[in-house]
Tab-separated table of C-alpha atoms and ligand atoms in Angstrom:
chain	number	residue	atom	x	y	z
A	1	MET	CA	22.637	5.181	-19.445
A	2	ALA	CA	19.144	6.471	-18.740
A	3	TYR	CA	15.969	5.979	-20.678
A	4	ILE	CA	14.574	8.910	-22.616
A	5	ILE	CA	11.082	10.130	-23.472
A	6	ALA	CA	11.079	11.586	-26.983
A	7	GLU	CA	8.554	13.030	-29.476
A	8	GLY	CA	4.833	12.409	-29.127
A	9	CYS	CA	4.298	11.758	-25.409
A	10	THR	CA	0.545	11.895	-24.709
A	11	LYS	CA	0.932	12.361	-20.942
A	12	ASP	CA	-1.302	9.386	-20.222
A	13	ALA	CA	1.130	8.492	-17.430
A	14	SER	CA	1.142	4.739	-18.053
A	15	CYS	CA	4.890	4.795	-17.551
A	16	VAL	CA	4.616	6.620	-14.233
A	17	ASP	CA	2.484	3.826	-12.805
A	18	VAL	CA	5.049	1.115	-13.543
A	19	CYS	CA	8.302	2.913	-12.728
A	20	PRO	CA	9.736	1.304	-9.583
A	21	VAL	CA	11.827	4.313	-8.582
A	22	ASP	CA	9.348	7.132	-9.336
A	23	CYS	CA	11.731	8.864	-11.730
A	24	ILE	CA	9.176	9.943	-14.361
A	25	HIS	CA	7.661	13.373	-13.774
A	26	PRO	CA	5.562	15.332	-13.427
A	27	ARG	CA	2.989	12.933	-12.010
A	28	LYS	CA	-0.666	13.844	-12.497
A	29	ASP	CA	-0.849	15.033	-8.887
A	30	GLU	CA	2.001	17.520	-9.330
A	31	ALA	CA	1.105	21.186	-9.737
A	32	ASN	CA	2.766	21.684	-13.116
A	33	PHE	CA	1.323	18.595	-14.815
A	34	GLU	CA	-1.089	20.549	-17.029
A	35	GLU	CA	1.613	22.999	-18.142
A	36	VAL	CA	4.259	20.607	-19.409
A	37	PRO	CA	4.223	19.382	-23.014
A	38	GLN	CA	5.398	15.888	-22.068
A	39	LEU	CA	6.739	13.802	-19.199
A	40	TYR	CA	10.457	13.445	-18.465
A	41	ILE	CA	12.736	10.739	-17.100
A	42	ASP	CA	15.269	11.702	-14.458
A	43	PRO	CA	18.571	10.484	-15.959
A	44	VAL	CA	20.197	10.189	-12.546
A	45	ALA	CA	17.421	8.281	-10.783
A	46	CYS	CA	16.477	5.921	-13.652
A	47	ILE	CA	17.770	2.404	-12.994
A	48	ASP	CA	17.357	1.221	-16.614
A	49	CYS	CA	14.871	-1.483	-15.665
A	50	GLY	CA	12.922	-1.201	-18.920
A	51	ALA	CA	9.470	-1.486	-17.318
A	52	CYS	CA	8.232	1.718	-18.936
A	53	ILE	CA	8.888	0.779	-22.557
A	54	PRO	CA	6.202	-1.891	-23.117
A	55	VAL	CA	3.450	0.183	-21.491
A	56	CYS	CA	3.985	3.314	-23.600
A	57	PRO	CA	1.193	3.462	-26.195
A	58	VAL	CA	3.003	5.787	-28.619
A	59	PRO	CA	5.685	4.356	-28.140
A	60	THR	CA	8.175	7.050	-27.387
A	61	ILE	CA	10.434	5.789	-24.615
A	62	PHE	CA	13.880	4.727	-25.783
A	63	THR	CA	17.171	3.538	-24.424
A	64	LEU	CA	20.066	5.797	-25.282
A	65	ASP	CA	21.272	3.277	-27.865
A	66	ASP	CA	17.891	3.011	-29.582
A	67	LEU	CA	17.023	6.706	-29.591
A	68	PRO	CA	16.487	7.816	-33.216
A	69	GLU	CA	19.067	10.303	-34.460
A	70	GLN	CA	16.493	13.061	-35.040
A	71	TRP	CA	15.427	12.927	-31.401
A	72	LYS	CA	18.864	13.143	-29.765
A	73	ASN	CA	17.916	16.573	-28.447
A	74	TYR	CA	15.504	14.837	-26.063
A	75	ILE	CA	18.464	13.596	-24.004
A	76	GLU	CA	19.017	17.181	-22.935
A	77	ILE	CA	15.292	17.982	-22.736
A	78	ASN	CA	14.708	15.162	-20.220
A	79	ALA	CA	17.804	16.029	-18.176
A	80	ALA	CA	17.034	19.756	-18.187
A	81	TYR	CA	13.686	19.180	-16.483
A	82	TYR	CA	15.649	17.923	-13.471
A	83	GLY	CA	18.219	20.701	-13.648
A	84	ASN	CA	20.985	18.498	-15.031
B	101	LIG	S1	13.654	2.320	-17.250
B	101	LIG	FE1	12.710	1.718	-15.285
B	101	LIG	S2	13.557	3.165	-13.832
B	101	LIG	FE2	13.942	4.028	-15.849
B	101	LIG	S3	12.182	5.370	-16.224
B	101	LIG	FE3	11.682	3.372	-17.109
B	101	LIG	S4	10.548	2.318	-15.489
B	101	LIG	FE4	11.630	4.031	-14.518
B	102	LIG	S1	3.645	6.031	-21.354
B	102	LIG	FE1	4.569	7.071	-23.131
B	102	LIG	S2	2.978	8.500	-23.816
B	102	LIG	FE2	2.405	7.824	-21.761
B	102	LIG	S3	3.230	9.407	-20.395
B	102	LIG	FE3	4.770	7.780	-20.549
B	102	LIG	S4	6.129	8.425	-22.236
B	102	LIG	FE4	4.269	9.640	-22.381
């Protein structure tokens, strides 16, 4: 079970700074950062540590179980960024 970034991400990258396995992308130093509408969590690399949730100002990071029904499509949106 991976964590998911859903509606309203502001790309402030607070979550990137606390993720211990660097599985939230793109980082601000990646070439496509300006182009993307939000950041994405790699569902394979995420270790479900939960460190990203309290630092998200929106908040819009959810566990699979807590993801609101209307945002279920973000499971695929996050995975698709990594080609899964
Ligand atoms: S739950 Fe942990 S490993 Fe997964 S994206 Fe958040 S900070 Fe990274
Ligand atoms: S902390 Fe929340 S708003 Fe900021 S980049 Fe991460 S998911 Fe987006």
